[in-house]
Amino acid sequence: MVELRRTLCNRDCPDACSIVAKVEAGRVVALMGDREHPVTSGFLCHRTSQFLRTQYSPSRLLAPLVRDRTGTLTTASWDAALDYVAERLTAIKRESGPAAIFHYKSGGSLGMVTAAASELFFEALGPVTVKRGDICSGAGEAAQEADFGVCDSGDLEELALARNIILWGKNVATSSPHLLPLLDDARARGARIVGVDPLANRTAKLCDVFVQPRPGGDLALAMAVFALVFARGWEAPDAAGTCVGLEQVRTMASARSVREWCLLADVREDEAEALARSLHDGPTTILVGWGMARREHGGAIVRAVDALAAITGNVGVRGAGVSYYFRRRRAFVSPASGAHARPLCEPLLGQELLDAKEPPVRAVWVTAGNPVAMLPDSAKVHRALASRELVVVVDSWLSDTASLAHVVLPTTTLLEADELLGAYGHHHLGVAQPVVERPAHVKSDLEIFQALAERLGLSDFPKDDARAWKARMLSPELAPHGVTLERLEAGVVKNPLAATTLFHGKVFPTQSGKVELFRELPEDAGVTIDLEYPLSLMSVSTPKSQSSQWAKAPPRPAEVTVHPDAASGLRDGELGWLESRLGRLEVRVRHDAALRRDVAIVPKGGHYRDGAAANAITHARLTDVGEGGALYDERVRLSRRARAPR
Ligand SMILES: Nc1nc2c(c(=O)[nH]1)N[C@H]1C(S)=C(S)[C@@H](COP(=O)(O)OP(=O)(O)OC[C@H]3O[C@@H](n4cnc5c(=O)[nH]c(N)nc54)[C@H](O)[C@@H]3O)O[C@H]1N2
Ligand SMILES: Nc1nc2c(c(=O)[nH]1)N[C@H]1C(S)=C(S)[C@@H](COP(=O)(O)OP(=O)(O)OC[C@H]3O[C@@H](n4cnc5c(=O)[nH]c(N)nc54)[C@H](O)[C@@H]3O)O[C@H]1N2
Ligand SMILES: [Mo]
């Protein structure tokens, strides 16, 4: 018998889709997008439509692995694996204190139950050492909090009221494909779509105007637009009343001519003009990508974009706003208190782990992350982890990080997840429910913590099932709106606590109650030219993978795509070295004449053990605010393989 079952995708993706699984004799045979989910609208992304390859892959982990005396990861029983982990954690805690244990969690599952269970477990055991900062969106969130007092978005459906939509550093076709139907609708209604991105990616095709500044040239571009706005008197009549710092922005923008700012940004003046006009002719919504802020001046860039919107009157009114992030946790309460022994900075993790003293970190537990491939300076992250006494990784495949662990515990996949979920690209809430039974020797993260809590004598750790955790974690503010667990189990609901028009009435939760505009500009608006390493390494999302999780194995060696003139004479298809000041990768060169001559694209998520991780040649560097990772500021060059290794 064929049955259709519904669940919600728990991937680290803004769309949080409703998936319809076709199940036959206990096996999922097809995955489809749910027509009833207002954002999913009946289709799945490439990654998830291919997920059955991963679900039924022969390389899926189906039993715990423990490193044996010869150093080989060998299959073990759950009892043996958990007894070993419990015994080692107990000894390390007794000898060095709980701060010697580090819990690292990343975005492999955005499920709230997994997040809460891991936090609560390590609070009860410790509190232990945890991470701080955010490799993904640290800078952008901090920027918006500084400007507006909170980092959130209005309703996605407000896009229908926008006359202009600016996609600023946002590759929707790849990273949030469920925005495409909304953008198509907007265009059909006559809205204008403007893109700003150094890369003419697939999203460029749906833009009426597409501006390609040099990587990191956005601050200079914003300054050009400010200069035009001020010259034409296009600031909103109430700008001085709703913003603090308007005059400083005016002074900053007047430091150069529009022409000079455009040269610095490497755009034409008419392109800056088109942006200024779009902001003047509002309501205009700016959708800001997460990647753009992964730069040394990333916070400043987002703050400049916020300021453009605020000064031209595009904040706090319908059909307008600067959308960076939707507060996905707003509807939930966590049973964890946030207590910890000390934090280590995520984007600098390798060094921070090596440097930690009194006590040194002796044990690391990894939940839903692959830091070796996904954090910058992979070699250092690898070395830092491999030199600990105990590394435990919970995952469903042998990632670069799991490969170096002492214990690997096999867990559930997104089709087996039992979870509570929000989204960071819209305001719908929902639950994931297993659409298929998990393999016999696989446990959810929650069950793993429960089994360990028992061994460690943490008797207060809740023993009830995922559904009980979900019920406890719904904010009490939801029930008066009729949003209960039963209601969510029947299908997604729009978060009733989220604003339709954010900052309606132009009231901002900042100290002044107004938008607090940025006041400082880095020298040359942050633009630097590096003649020795002329290319910017753009290790951006590819439709084919979710970070390091690929449906089909990624190409080996990694592919680098450059303008033919920037290929150092290497032909399309030829092998070469891609070098940064940190290291080099062997790569296969691809030509694309539509690219700028100063960029090199390597897909995000290549594997370290294959020599294909962009992070192996990316320095660990912080963003200006928010302790994000300046991943995209890496400078590289291509060279022939014959060259002697450095
Ligand atoms: N298929 C797929 N989807 C994903 C992911 C994935 O790995 N694969 N990852 C998910 C995750 S974790 C996240 S956080 C989001 C990521 O979402 P995004 O951060 O939007 O990620 P990308 O698609 O990498 O797009 C980043 C865009 O920023 C542009 N950019 C880079 N530097 C600059 C700059 O200086 N100025 C401007 N204007 N633009 C710049 C890049 O060219 C690129 O088009 O997507 C999620 N969705
Ligand atoms: N060079 C470069 N580096 C980047 C980026 C970039 O654009 N360029 N993007 C950055 C961004 S935006 C992000 S968010 C990070 C992502 O970094 P990570 O979150 O580390 O990325 P993934 O490779 O998706 O690793 C998640 C792991 O969780 C596992 N997993 C899935 N479901 C579960 C579950 O239910 N439980 C457990 N325990 N594990 C599970 C997956 O199998 C996978 O191995 O990478 C960052 N790194
Ligand atoms: Mo991310």
Short mmCIF file of N, CA, C and O in Angstrom, two decimals, residues 181-250:
data_model
loop_
_atom_site.label_atom_id
_atom_site.label_comp_id
_atom_site.label_asym_id
_atom_site.label_seq_id
_atom_site.Cartn_x
_atom_site.Cartn_y
_atom_site.Cartn_z
N PRO A 181 8.68 31.95 -6.63
CA PRO A 181 7.30 32.21 -7.05
C PRO A 181 6.79 33.57 -6.57
O PRO A 181 6.08 34.27 -7.30
N LEU A 182 7.22 33.99 -5.37
CA LEU A 182 6.78 35.29 -4.86
C LEU A 182 7.37 36.43 -5.69
O LEU A 182 6.71 37.43 -5.96
N LEU A 183 8.62 36.23 -6.12
CA LEU A 183 9.26 37.27 -6.94
C LEU A 183 8.63 37.30 -8.34
O LEU A 183 8.43 38.36 -8.92
N ASP A 184 8.30 36.12 -8.86
CA ASP A 184 7.61 36.08 -10.17
C ASP A 184 6.27 36.80 -10.09
O ASP A 184 5.91 37.58 -10.98
N ASP A 185 5.53 36.55 -9.00
CA ASP A 185 4.24 37.23 -8.82
C ASP A 185 4.44 38.74 -8.77
O ASP A 185 3.69 39.51 -9.38
N ALA A 186 5.46 39.14 -8.01
CA ALA A 186 5.71 40.57 -7.86
C ALA A 186 5.99 41.20 -9.22
O ALA A 186 5.46 42.26 -9.56
N ARG A 187 6.80 40.50 -10.01
CA ARG A 187 7.11 41.03 -11.34
C ARG A 187 5.87 41.11 -12.21
O ARG A 187 5.68 42.09 -12.94
N ALA A 188 5.04 40.07 -12.13
CA ALA A 188 3.83 40.05 -12.96
C ALA A 188 2.94 41.24 -12.60
O ALA A 188 2.24 41.78 -13.46
N ARG A 189 2.99 41.67 -11.36
CA ARG A 189 2.21 42.82 -10.92
C ARG A 189 2.85 44.14 -11.33
O ARG A 189 2.31 45.20 -11.10
N GLY A 190 4.07 44.07 -11.82
CA GLY A 190 4.74 45.29 -12.26
C GLY A 190 5.82 45.77 -11.31
O GLY A 190 6.39 46.85 -11.52
N ALA A 191 6.12 45.01 -10.25
CA ALA A 191 7.21 45.43 -9.37
C ALA A 191 8.54 45.26 -10.10
O ALA A 191 8.68 44.41 -10.97
N ARG A 192 9.49 46.12 -9.74
CA ARG A 192 10.81 46.05 -10.36
C ARG A 192 11.75 45.30 -9.43
O ARG A 192 11.74 45.53 -8.22
N ILE A 193 12.56 44.44 -10.00
CA ILE A 193 13.51 43.70 -9.17
C ILE A 193 14.93 44.12 -9.53
O ILE A 193 15.31 44.12 -10.71
N VAL A 194 15.66 44.49 -8.50
CA VAL A 194 17.04 44.94 -8.69
C VAL A 194 17.96 44.00 -7.92
O VAL A 194 17.69 43.70 -6.76
N GLY A 195 19.01 43.51 -8.56
CA GLY A 195 19.97 42.64 -7.88
C GLY A 195 21.29 43.37 -7.67
O GLY A 195 21.69 44.18 -8.51
N VAL A 196 21.93 43.10 -6.55
CA VAL A 196 23.27 43.64 -6.30
C VAL A 196 24.14 42.48 -5.85
O VAL A 196 23.95 41.95 -4.75
N ASP A 197 25.04 42.04 -6.68
CA ASP A 197 25.85 40.87 -6.35
C ASP A 197 27.05 40.85 -7.29
O ASP A 197 26.87 41.02 -8.49
N PRO A 198 28.24 40.63 -6.77
CA PRO A 198 29.39 40.55 -7.68
C PRO A 198 29.23 39.41 -8.69
O PRO A 198 29.80 39.47 -9.78
N LEU A 199 28.48 38.38 -8.33
CA LEU A 199 28.32 37.22 -9.21
C LEU A 199 26.99 37.29 -9.94
O LEU A 199 25.93 37.40 -9.31
N ALA A 200 27.06 37.18 -11.26
CA ALA A 200 25.82 37.11 -12.04
C ALA A 200 25.34 35.66 -11.97
O ALA A 200 25.57 34.87 -12.87
N ASN A 201 24.71 35.32 -10.87
CA ASN A 201 24.27 33.93 -10.67
C ASN A 201 22.89 33.73 -11.30
O ASN A 201 22.37 34.60 -11.99
N ARG A 202 22.28 32.60 -11.00
CA ARG A 202 20.99 32.29 -11.63
C ARG A 202 19.91 33.30 -11.26
O ARG A 202 18.95 33.50 -11.98
N THR A 203 20.08 33.94 -10.10
CA THR A 203 19.09 34.92 -9.66
C THR A 203 19.09 36.15 -10.57
O THR A 203 18.06 36.82 -10.72
N ALA A 204 20.24 36.42 -11.21
CA ALA A 204 20.35 37.62 -12.04
C ALA A 204 19.28 37.62 -13.14
O ALA A 204 18.79 38.68 -13.54
N LYS A 205 18.91 36.43 -13.60
CA LYS A 205 17.97 36.33 -14.72
C LYS A 205 16.61 36.94 -14.41
O LYS A 205 15.89 37.34 -15.30
N LEU A 206 16.24 36.98 -13.13
CA LEU A 206 14.91 37.51 -12.85
C LEU A 206 14.95 38.98 -12.45
O LEU A 206 13.95 39.54 -12.03
N CYS A 207 16.12 39.61 -12.59
CA CYS A 207 16.25 41.01 -12.19
C CYS A 207 16.10 41.95 -13.39
O CYS A 207 16.62 41.68 -14.47
N ASP A 208 15.42 43.08 -13.19
CA ASP A 208 15.32 44.10 -14.23
C ASP A 208 16.63 44.86 -14.34
O ASP A 208 17.03 45.28 -15.42
N VAL A 209 17.27 45.07 -13.21
CA VAL A 209 18.58 45.71 -13.18
C VAL A 209 19.47 44.83 -12.33
O VAL A 209 19.05 44.39 -11.26
N PHE A 210 20.68 44.57 -12.79
CA PHE A 210 21.59 43.74 -11.99
C PHE A 210 22.94 44.46 -11.88
O PHE A 210 23.60 44.70 -12.89
N VAL A 211 23.30 44.84 -10.69
CA VAL A 211 24.51 45.62 -10.45
C VAL A 211 25.57 44.68 -9.89
O VAL A 211 25.31 43.96 -8.93
N GLN A 212 26.77 44.71 -10.47
CA GLN A 212 27.84 43.81 -10.02
C GLN A 212 29.03 44.58 -9.45
O GLN A 212 30.03 44.78 -10.15
N PRO A 213 28.93 44.99 -8.19
CA PRO A 213 30.06 45.70 -7.59
C PRO A 213 31.23 44.74 -7.39
O PRO A 213 31.05 43.52 -7.42
N ARG A 214 32.40 45.30 -7.12
CA ARG A 214 33.50 44.41 -6.77
C ARG A 214 33.17 43.77 -5.43
O ARG A 214 32.42 44.35 -4.62
N PRO A 215 33.67 42.58 -5.15
CA PRO A 215 33.39 41.94 -3.87
C PRO A 215 33.74 42.90 -2.73
O PRO A 215 34.82 43.49 -2.73
N GLY A 216 32.83 43.09 -1.83
CA GLY A 216 33.07 44.00 -0.71
C GLY A 216 32.94 45.46 -1.09
O GLY A 216 33.18 46.34 -0.28
N GLY A 217 32.53 45.75 -2.33
CA GLY A 217 32.39 47.14 -2.78
C GLY A 217 31.06 47.77 -2.38
O GLY A 217 30.77 48.92 -2.74
N ASP A 218 30.26 47.05 -1.62
CA ASP A 218 28.91 47.52 -1.32
C ASP A 218 28.85 48.78 -0.47
O ASP A 218 27.92 49.57 -0.58
N LEU A 219 29.84 48.96 0.40
CA LEU A 219 29.84 50.17 1.22
C LEU A 219 30.03 51.40 0.33
O LEU A 219 29.34 52.40 0.48
N ALA A 220 30.97 51.28 -0.60
CA ALA A 220 31.21 52.38 -1.53
C ALA A 220 29.97 52.60 -2.39
O ALA A 220 29.56 53.75 -2.64
N LEU A 221 29.35 51.52 -2.83
CA LEU A 221 28.13 51.64 -3.63
C LEU A 221 27.04 52.34 -2.82
O LEU A 221 26.35 53.24 -3.31
N ALA A 222 26.88 51.94 -1.56
CA ALA A 222 25.86 52.58 -0.72
C ALA A 222 26.16 54.07 -0.58
O ALA A 222 25.24 54.90 -0.62
N MET A 223 27.44 54.42 -0.48
CA MET A 223 27.80 55.83 -0.35
C MET A 223 27.43 56.60 -1.62
O MET A 223 26.96 57.74 -1.55
N ALA A 224 27.64 55.98 -2.77
CA ALA A 224 27.25 56.62 -4.03
C ALA A 224 25.74 56.86 -4.04
O ALA A 224 25.26 57.93 -4.43
N VAL A 225 24.99 55.87 -3.56
CA VAL A 225 23.53 56.00 -3.56
C VAL A 225 23.11 57.10 -2.57
O VAL A 225 22.24 57.92 -2.86
N PHE A 226 23.76 57.13 -1.39
CA PHE A 226 23.45 58.21 -0.44
C PHE A 226 23.70 59.57 -1.08
O PHE A 226 22.88 60.48 -0.97
N ALA A 227 24.87 59.70 -1.73
CA ALA A 227 25.21 60.99 -2.32
C ALA A 227 24.13 61.42 -3.31
O ALA A 227 23.72 62.58 -3.34
N LEU A 228 23.63 60.45 -4.09
CA LEU A 228 22.57 60.77 -5.06
C LEU A 228 21.27 61.13 -4.35
O LEU A 228 20.58 62.08 -4.72
N VAL A 229 20.93 60.35 -3.32
CA VAL A 229 19.68 60.59 -2.58
C VAL A 229 19.72 62.01 -1.98
O VAL A 229 18.77 62.78 -2.12
N PHE A 230 20.85 62.36 -1.35
CA PHE A 230 20.93 63.68 -0.72
C PHE A 230 20.92 64.79 -1.78
O PHE A 230 20.28 65.82 -1.60
N ALA A 231 21.64 64.55 -2.90
CA ALA A 231 21.70 65.58 -3.93
C ALA A 231 20.32 65.87 -4.50
O ALA A 231 20.00 67.00 -4.86
N ARG A 232 19.50 64.84 -4.58
CA ARG A 232 18.18 65.04 -5.19
C ARG A 232 17.09 65.33 -4.17
O ARG A 232 15.94 65.47 -4.53
N GLY A 233 17.46 65.38 -2.91
CA GLY A 233 16.45 65.63 -1.87
C GLY A 233 15.48 64.47 -1.73
O GLY A 233 14.31 64.64 -1.43
N TRP A 234 15.98 63.25 -1.93
CA TRP A 234 15.11 62.07 -1.88
C TRP A 234 15.04 61.44 -0.49
O TRP A 234 14.47 60.36 -0.33
N GLU A 235 15.63 62.08 0.52
CA GLU A 235 15.45 61.53 1.86
C GLU A 235 13.99 61.73 2.26
O GLU A 235 13.34 62.68 1.83
N ALA A 236 13.46 60.80 3.07
CA ALA A 236 12.06 60.89 3.46
C ALA A 236 11.85 62.14 4.32
O ALA A 236 12.76 62.53 5.06
N PRO A 237 10.68 62.78 4.20
CA PRO A 237 10.45 64.01 4.96
C PRO A 237 10.63 63.80 6.47
O PRO A 237 11.07 64.72 7.16
N ASP A 238 10.33 62.57 6.96
CA ASP A 238 10.46 62.36 8.41
C ASP A 238 11.80 61.73 8.79
O ASP A 238 11.99 61.30 9.93
N ALA A 239 12.75 61.70 7.85
CA ALA A 239 14.01 60.98 8.12
C ALA A 239 14.72 61.52 9.37
O ALA A 239 15.22 60.75 10.19
N ALA A 240 14.77 62.84 9.51
CA ALA A 240 15.49 63.42 10.65
C ALA A 240 14.80 63.04 11.96
O ALA A 240 15.47 62.92 13.00
N GLY A 241 13.51 62.82 11.90
CA GLY A 241 12.77 62.46 13.12
C GLY A 241 12.83 60.98 13.46
O GLY A 241 12.71 60.61 14.62
N THR A 242 13.04 60.13 12.45
CA THR A 242 13.02 58.68 12.73
C THR A 242 14.43 58.08 12.83
O THR A 242 14.56 56.92 13.22
N CYS A 243 15.44 58.85 12.46
CA CYS A 243 16.81 58.32 12.48
C CYS A 243 17.70 59.18 13.36
O CYS A 243 17.61 60.40 13.34
N VAL A 244 18.59 58.53 14.07
CA VAL A 244 19.65 59.24 14.79
C VAL A 244 20.92 59.14 13.95
O VAL A 244 21.29 58.04 13.55
N GLY A 245 21.55 60.27 13.67
CA GLY A 245 22.83 60.22 12.96
C GLY A 245 22.73 60.55 11.48
O GLY A 245 23.67 60.30 10.72
N LEU A 246 21.61 61.15 11.06
CA LEU A 246 21.43 61.47 9.64
C LEU A 246 22.55 62.38 9.12
O LEU A 246 23.07 62.18 8.03
N GLU A 247 22.91 63.37 9.93
CA GLU A 247 23.92 64.33 9.45
C GLU A 247 25.29 63.66 9.26
O GLU A 247 26.02 64.01 8.34
N GLN A 248 25.60 62.71 10.14
CA GLN A 248 26.89 62.01 9.98
C GLN A 248 26.91 61.25 8.65
O GLN A 248 27.93 61.19 7.98
N VAL A 249 25.79 60.63 8.31
CA VAL A 249 25.76 59.89 7.05
C VAL A 249 25.92 60.86 5.88
O VAL A 249 26.66 60.60 4.92
N ARG A 250 25.26 62.01 6.00
CA ARG A 250 25.39 63.03 4.95
C ARG A 250 26.87 63.45 4.80
O ARG A 250 27.39 63.53 3.70
#
